[in-house]
mmCIF file of C-alpha atoms in Angstrom:
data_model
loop_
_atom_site.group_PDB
_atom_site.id
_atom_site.type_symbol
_atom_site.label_atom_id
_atom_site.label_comp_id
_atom_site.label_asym_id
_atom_site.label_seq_id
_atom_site.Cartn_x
_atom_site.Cartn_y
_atom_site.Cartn_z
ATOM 1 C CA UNK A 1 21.998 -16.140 -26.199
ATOM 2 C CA UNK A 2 20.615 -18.668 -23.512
ATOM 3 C CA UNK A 3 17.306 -18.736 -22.960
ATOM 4 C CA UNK A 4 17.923 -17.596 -18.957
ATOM 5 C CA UNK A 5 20.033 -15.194 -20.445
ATOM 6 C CA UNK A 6 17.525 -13.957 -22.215
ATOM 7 C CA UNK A 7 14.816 -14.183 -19.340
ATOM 8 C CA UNK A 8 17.704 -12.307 -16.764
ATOM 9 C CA UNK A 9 17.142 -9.049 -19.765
ATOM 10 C CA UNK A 10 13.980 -9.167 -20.216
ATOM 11 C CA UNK A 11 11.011 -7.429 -18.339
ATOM 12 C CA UNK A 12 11.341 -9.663 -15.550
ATOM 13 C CA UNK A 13 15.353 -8.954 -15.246
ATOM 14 C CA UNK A 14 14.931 -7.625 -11.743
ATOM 15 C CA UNK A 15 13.053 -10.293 -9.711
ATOM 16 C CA UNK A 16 14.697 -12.496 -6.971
ATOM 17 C CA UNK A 17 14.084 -14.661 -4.487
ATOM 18 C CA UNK A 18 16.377 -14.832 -1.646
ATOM 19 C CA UNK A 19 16.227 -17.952 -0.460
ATOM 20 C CA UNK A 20 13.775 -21.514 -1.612
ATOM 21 C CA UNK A 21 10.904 -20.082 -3.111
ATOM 22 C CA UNK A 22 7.141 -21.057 -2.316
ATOM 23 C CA UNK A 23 4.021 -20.432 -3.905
ATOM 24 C CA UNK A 24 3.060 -17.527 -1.802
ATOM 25 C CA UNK A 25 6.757 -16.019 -1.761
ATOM 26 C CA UNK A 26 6.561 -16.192 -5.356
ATOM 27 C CA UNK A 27 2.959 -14.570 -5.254
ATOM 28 C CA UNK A 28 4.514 -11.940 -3.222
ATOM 29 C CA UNK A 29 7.690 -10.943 -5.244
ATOM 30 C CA UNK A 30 5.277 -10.521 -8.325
ATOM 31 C CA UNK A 31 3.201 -8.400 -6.140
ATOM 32 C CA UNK A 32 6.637 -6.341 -5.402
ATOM 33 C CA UNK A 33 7.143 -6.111 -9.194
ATOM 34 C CA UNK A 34 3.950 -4.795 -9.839
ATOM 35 C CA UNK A 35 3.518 -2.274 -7.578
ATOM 36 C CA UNK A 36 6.617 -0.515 -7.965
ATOM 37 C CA UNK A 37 6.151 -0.537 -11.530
ATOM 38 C CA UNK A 38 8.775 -2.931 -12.448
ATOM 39 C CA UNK A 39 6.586 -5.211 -14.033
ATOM 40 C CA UNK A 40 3.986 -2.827 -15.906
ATOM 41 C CA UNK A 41 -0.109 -2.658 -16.783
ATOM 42 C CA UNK A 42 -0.799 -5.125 -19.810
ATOM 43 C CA UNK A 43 2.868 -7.195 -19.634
ATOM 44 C CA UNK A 44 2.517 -10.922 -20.450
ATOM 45 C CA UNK A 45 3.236 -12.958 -17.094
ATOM 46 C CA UNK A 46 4.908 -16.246 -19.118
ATOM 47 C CA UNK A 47 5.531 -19.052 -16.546
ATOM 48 C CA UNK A 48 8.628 -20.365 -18.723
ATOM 49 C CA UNK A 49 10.396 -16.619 -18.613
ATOM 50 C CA UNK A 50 9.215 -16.157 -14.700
ATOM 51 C CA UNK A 51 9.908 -19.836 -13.398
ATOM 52 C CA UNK A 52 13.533 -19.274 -14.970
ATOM 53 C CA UNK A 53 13.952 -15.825 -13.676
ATOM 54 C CA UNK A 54 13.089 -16.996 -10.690
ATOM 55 C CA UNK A 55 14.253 -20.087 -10.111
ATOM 56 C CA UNK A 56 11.680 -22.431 -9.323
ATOM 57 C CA UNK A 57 9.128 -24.320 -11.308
ATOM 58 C CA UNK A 58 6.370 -23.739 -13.470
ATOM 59 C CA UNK A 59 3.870 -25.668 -11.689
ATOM 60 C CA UNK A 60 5.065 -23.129 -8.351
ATOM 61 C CA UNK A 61 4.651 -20.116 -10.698
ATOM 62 C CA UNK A 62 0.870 -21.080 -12.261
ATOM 63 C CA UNK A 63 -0.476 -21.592 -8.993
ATOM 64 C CA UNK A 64 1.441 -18.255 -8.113
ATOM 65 C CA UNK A 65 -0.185 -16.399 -10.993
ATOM 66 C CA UNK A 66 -3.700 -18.202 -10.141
ATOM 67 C CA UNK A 67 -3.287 -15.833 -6.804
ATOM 68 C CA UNK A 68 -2.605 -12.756 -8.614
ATOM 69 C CA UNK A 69 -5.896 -13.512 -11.178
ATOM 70 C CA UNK A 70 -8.035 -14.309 -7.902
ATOM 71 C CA UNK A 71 -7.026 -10.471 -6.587
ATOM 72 C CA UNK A 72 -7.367 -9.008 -9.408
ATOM 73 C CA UNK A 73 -3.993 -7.984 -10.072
ATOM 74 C CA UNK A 74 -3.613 -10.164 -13.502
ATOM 75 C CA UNK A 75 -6.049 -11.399 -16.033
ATOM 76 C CA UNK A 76 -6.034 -14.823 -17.512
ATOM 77 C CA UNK A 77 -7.656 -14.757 -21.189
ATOM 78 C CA UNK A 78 -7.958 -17.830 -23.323
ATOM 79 C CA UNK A 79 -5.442 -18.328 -26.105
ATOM 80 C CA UNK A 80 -3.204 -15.338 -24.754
ATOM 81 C CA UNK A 81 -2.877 -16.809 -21.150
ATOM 82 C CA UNK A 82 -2.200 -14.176 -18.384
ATOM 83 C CA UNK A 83 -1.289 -10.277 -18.051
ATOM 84 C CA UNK A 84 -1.052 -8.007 -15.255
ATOM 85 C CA UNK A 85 -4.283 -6.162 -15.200
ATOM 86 C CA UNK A 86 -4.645 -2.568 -16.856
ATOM 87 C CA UNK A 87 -6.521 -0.073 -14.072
ATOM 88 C CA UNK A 88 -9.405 1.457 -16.069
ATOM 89 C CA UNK A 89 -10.441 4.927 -15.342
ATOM 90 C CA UNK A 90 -14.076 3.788 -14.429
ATOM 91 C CA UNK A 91 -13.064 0.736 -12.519
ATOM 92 C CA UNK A 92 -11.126 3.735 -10.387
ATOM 93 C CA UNK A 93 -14.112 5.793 -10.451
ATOM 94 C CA UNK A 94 -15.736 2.795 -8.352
ATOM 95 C CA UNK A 95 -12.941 2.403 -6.418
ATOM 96 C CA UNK A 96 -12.908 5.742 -4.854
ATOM 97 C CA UNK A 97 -16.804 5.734 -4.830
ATOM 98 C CA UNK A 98 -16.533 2.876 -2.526
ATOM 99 C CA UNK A 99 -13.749 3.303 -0.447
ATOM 100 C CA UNK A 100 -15.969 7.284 0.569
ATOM 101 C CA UNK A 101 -18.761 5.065 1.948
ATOM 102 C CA UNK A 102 -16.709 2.606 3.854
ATOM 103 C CA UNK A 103 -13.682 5.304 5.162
ATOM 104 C CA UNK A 104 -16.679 8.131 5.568
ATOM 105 C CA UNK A 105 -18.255 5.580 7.766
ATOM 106 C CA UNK A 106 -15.682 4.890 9.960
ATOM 107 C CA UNK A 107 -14.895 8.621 10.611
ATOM 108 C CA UNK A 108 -18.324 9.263 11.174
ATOM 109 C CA UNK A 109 -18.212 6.846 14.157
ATOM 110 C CA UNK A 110 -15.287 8.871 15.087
ATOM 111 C CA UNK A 111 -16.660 9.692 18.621
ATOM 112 C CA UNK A 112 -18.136 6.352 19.452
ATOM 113 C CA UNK A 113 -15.574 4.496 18.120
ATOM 114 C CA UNK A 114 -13.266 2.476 20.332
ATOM 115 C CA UNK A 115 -10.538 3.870 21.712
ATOM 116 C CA UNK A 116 -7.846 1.010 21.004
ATOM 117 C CA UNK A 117 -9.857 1.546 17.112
ATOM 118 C CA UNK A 118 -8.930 5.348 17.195
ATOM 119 C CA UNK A 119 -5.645 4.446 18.648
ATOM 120 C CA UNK A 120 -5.056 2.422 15.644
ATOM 121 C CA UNK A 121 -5.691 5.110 13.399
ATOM 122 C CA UNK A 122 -3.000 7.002 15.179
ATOM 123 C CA UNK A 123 -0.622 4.064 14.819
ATOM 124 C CA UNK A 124 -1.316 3.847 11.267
ATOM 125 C CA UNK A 125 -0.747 7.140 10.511
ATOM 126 C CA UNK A 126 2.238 7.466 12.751
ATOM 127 C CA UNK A 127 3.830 4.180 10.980
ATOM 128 C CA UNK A 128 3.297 5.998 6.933
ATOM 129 C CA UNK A 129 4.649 9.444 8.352
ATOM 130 C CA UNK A 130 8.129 7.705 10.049
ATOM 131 C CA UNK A 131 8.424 5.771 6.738
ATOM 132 C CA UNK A 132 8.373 9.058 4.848
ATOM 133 C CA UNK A 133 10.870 10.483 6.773
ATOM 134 C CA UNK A 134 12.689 7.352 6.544
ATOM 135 C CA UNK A 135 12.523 7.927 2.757
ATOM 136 C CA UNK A 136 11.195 4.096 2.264
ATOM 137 C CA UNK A 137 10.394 2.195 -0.336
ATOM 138 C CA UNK A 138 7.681 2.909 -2.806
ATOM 139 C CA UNK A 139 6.229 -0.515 -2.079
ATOM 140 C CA UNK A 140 6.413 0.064 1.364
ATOM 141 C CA UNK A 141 5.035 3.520 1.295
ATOM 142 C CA UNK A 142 2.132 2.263 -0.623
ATOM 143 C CA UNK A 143 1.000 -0.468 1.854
ATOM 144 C CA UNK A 144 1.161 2.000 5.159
ATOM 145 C CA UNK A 145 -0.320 4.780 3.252
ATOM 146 C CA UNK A 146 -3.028 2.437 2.322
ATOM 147 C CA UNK A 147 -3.241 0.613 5.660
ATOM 148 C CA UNK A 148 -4.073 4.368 7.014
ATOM 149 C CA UNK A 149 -6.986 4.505 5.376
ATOM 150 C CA UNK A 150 -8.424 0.474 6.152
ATOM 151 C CA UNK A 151 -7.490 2.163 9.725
ATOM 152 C CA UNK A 152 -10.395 4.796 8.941
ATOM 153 C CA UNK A 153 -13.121 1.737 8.050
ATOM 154 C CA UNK A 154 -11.943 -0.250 11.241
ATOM 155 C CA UNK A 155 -13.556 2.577 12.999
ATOM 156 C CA UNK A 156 -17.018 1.026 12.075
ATOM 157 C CA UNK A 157 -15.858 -1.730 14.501
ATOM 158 C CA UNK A 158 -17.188 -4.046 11.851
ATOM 159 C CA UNK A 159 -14.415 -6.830 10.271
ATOM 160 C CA UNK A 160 -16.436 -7.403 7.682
ATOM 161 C CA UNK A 161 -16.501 -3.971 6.755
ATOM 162 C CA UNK A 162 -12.183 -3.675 7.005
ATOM 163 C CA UNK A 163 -12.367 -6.603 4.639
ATOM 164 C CA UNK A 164 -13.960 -4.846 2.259
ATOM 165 C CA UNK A 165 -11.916 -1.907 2.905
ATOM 166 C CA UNK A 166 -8.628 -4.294 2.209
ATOM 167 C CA UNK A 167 -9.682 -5.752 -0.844
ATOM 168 C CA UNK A 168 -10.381 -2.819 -2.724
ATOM 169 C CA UNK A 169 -7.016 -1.753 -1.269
ATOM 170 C CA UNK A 170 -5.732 -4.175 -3.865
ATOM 171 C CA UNK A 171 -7.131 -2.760 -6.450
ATOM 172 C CA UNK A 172 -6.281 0.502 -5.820
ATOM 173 C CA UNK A 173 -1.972 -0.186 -5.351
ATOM 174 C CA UNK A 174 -2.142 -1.576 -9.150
ATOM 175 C CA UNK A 175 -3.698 2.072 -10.207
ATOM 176 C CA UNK A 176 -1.015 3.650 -7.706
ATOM 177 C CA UNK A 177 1.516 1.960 -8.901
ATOM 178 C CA UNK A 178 1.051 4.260 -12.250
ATOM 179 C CA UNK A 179 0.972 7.349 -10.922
ATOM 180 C CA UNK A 180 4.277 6.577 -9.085
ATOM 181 C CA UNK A 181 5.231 7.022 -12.596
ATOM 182 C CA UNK A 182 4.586 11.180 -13.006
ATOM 183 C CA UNK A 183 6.157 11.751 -8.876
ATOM 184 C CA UNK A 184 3.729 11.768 -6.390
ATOM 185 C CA UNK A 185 4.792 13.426 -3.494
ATOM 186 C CA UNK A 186 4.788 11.447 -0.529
ATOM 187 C CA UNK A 187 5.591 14.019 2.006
ATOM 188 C CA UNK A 188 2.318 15.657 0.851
ATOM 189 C CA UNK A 189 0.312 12.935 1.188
ATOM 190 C CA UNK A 190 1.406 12.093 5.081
ATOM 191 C CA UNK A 191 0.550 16.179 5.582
ATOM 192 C CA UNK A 192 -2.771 15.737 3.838
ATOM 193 C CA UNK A 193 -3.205 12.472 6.498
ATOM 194 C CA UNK A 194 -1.750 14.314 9.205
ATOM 195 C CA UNK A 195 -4.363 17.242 8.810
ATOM 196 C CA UNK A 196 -7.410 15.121 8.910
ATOM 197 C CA UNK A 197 -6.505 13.012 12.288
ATOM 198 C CA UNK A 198 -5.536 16.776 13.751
ATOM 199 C CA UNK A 199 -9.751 17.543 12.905
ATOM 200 C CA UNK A 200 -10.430 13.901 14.400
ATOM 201 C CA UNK A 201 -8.462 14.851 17.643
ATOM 202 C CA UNK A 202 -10.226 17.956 17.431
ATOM 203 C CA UNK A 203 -13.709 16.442 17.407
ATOM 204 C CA UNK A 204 -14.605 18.170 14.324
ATOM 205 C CA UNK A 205 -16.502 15.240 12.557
ATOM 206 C CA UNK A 206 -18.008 17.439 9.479
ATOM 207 C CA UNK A 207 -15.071 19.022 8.888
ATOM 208 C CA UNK A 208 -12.939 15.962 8.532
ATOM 209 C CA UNK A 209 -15.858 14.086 6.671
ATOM 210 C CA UNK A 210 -15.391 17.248 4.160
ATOM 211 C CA UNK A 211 -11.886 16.693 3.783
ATOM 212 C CA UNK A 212 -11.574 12.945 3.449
ATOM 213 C CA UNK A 213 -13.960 13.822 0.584
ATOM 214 C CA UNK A 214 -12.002 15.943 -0.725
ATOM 215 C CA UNK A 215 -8.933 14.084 -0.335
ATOM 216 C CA UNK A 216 -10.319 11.045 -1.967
ATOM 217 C CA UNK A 217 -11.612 13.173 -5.227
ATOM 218 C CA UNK A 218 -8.448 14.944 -5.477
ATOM 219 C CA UNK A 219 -7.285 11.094 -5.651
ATOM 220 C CA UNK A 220 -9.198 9.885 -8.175
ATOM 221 C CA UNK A 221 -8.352 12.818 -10.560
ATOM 222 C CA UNK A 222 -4.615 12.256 -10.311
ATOM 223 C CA UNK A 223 -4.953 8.319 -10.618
ATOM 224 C CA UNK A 224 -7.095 8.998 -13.687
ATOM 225 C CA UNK A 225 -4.434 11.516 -15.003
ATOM 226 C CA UNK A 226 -1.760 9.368 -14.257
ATOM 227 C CA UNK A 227 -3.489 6.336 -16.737
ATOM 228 C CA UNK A 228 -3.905 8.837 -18.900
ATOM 229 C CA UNK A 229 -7.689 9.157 -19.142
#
């Protein structure tokens, strides 16, 4: 067997580019991989196997993994060179501790919050509910259902805050990307979103504080199942 046969079977068998690749396209279909699960926690990111699978060079797919390591999404180790990271069950702990103060901010502002901010919130929400009814891709459902909640910390009015918000966003579609694995329900989670902008509209600030809170523990137990911790 070749060895781009053998690369086209192996664990990166369903990667593709469509047309000329670049260094962020390729950043971005390794990205795809990862978060859908295709390319799983702890797999060995070889830039021979990848540059063949995908068709461009190696030099193209090091700076390409160099992204990933920089997000947090790989690890690059000495002697054993790089591997998409492994969520740890405290690492998600800190995750969800963080993303409560930033998204409990933002609703707390709720009332004094701008209104093209609180319209955004509805356009964020509105965008992940038609792409569950649309039945779209995990990948996609991911990044809206994620982008609801930066919507939350945008609130605050405060970019530096959002970008806070986004990078632990990051973070947090590696761990999701695992419990995709054991069938979450994503008609459940745009009811659970859909509840807590009905308390917004409603002007019920405490209540919806106590359900984000709620909604983000219930999170952090299932992610932790999910990695088996």
């Amino acid at each position: 067997m070749s060895s781009s046969s053998a690369a086209a079977d192996g664990p990166f068998g369903s990667l593709h580019l469509e047309h000329t690749s670049t260094v962020e396209r390729t950043a971005e279909e390794l990205r795809r991989a990862i978060f859908e699960g295709d390319i799983e926690s702890g797999t060995a990111l070889r830039e021979v196997a990848l540059a063949e699978s995908l068709g461009v060079s190696r030099p193209t797919v090091r700076e390409a993994l160099g992204i990933l390591v920089a997000e947090g999404l790989a690890t690059r180790e000495p002697h054993r060179g790089v591997h998409v990271s492994t969520p740890e069950a405290d690492s998600v702990r800190d995750v969800c501790r963080a993303r409560w103060v930033l998204e409990g901010a933002g609703v707390r502002r709720w009332r004094e919050a701008d209104p093209d901010l609180r319209n955004a919130v509805h356009e964020a929400l509105r965008a992940y509910t038609d792409a569950v009814a649309a039945e779209d891709t995990y990948q996609a459902l991911n990044s809206l259902h994620l982008a609801f909640h930066v919507s939350l910390v945008g609130l605050t009015g405060s970019p530096r805050l959002v970008a806070m918000a986004e990078n632990l966003v990051l973070e947090l579609k590696l761990a999701l990307a695992q419990v995709e694995r054991i069938a979450r329900n994503a008609h459940d989670q745009a009811d659970t979103h859909i509840a807590l902008v009905r308390l917004l509209d409603a002007d019920d600030v405490d209540a919806a504080l106590s359900f984000l809170q709620t909604h983000l523990e219930d999170a952090e137990r299932s992610i932790i199942r999910a990695l088996g911790h």
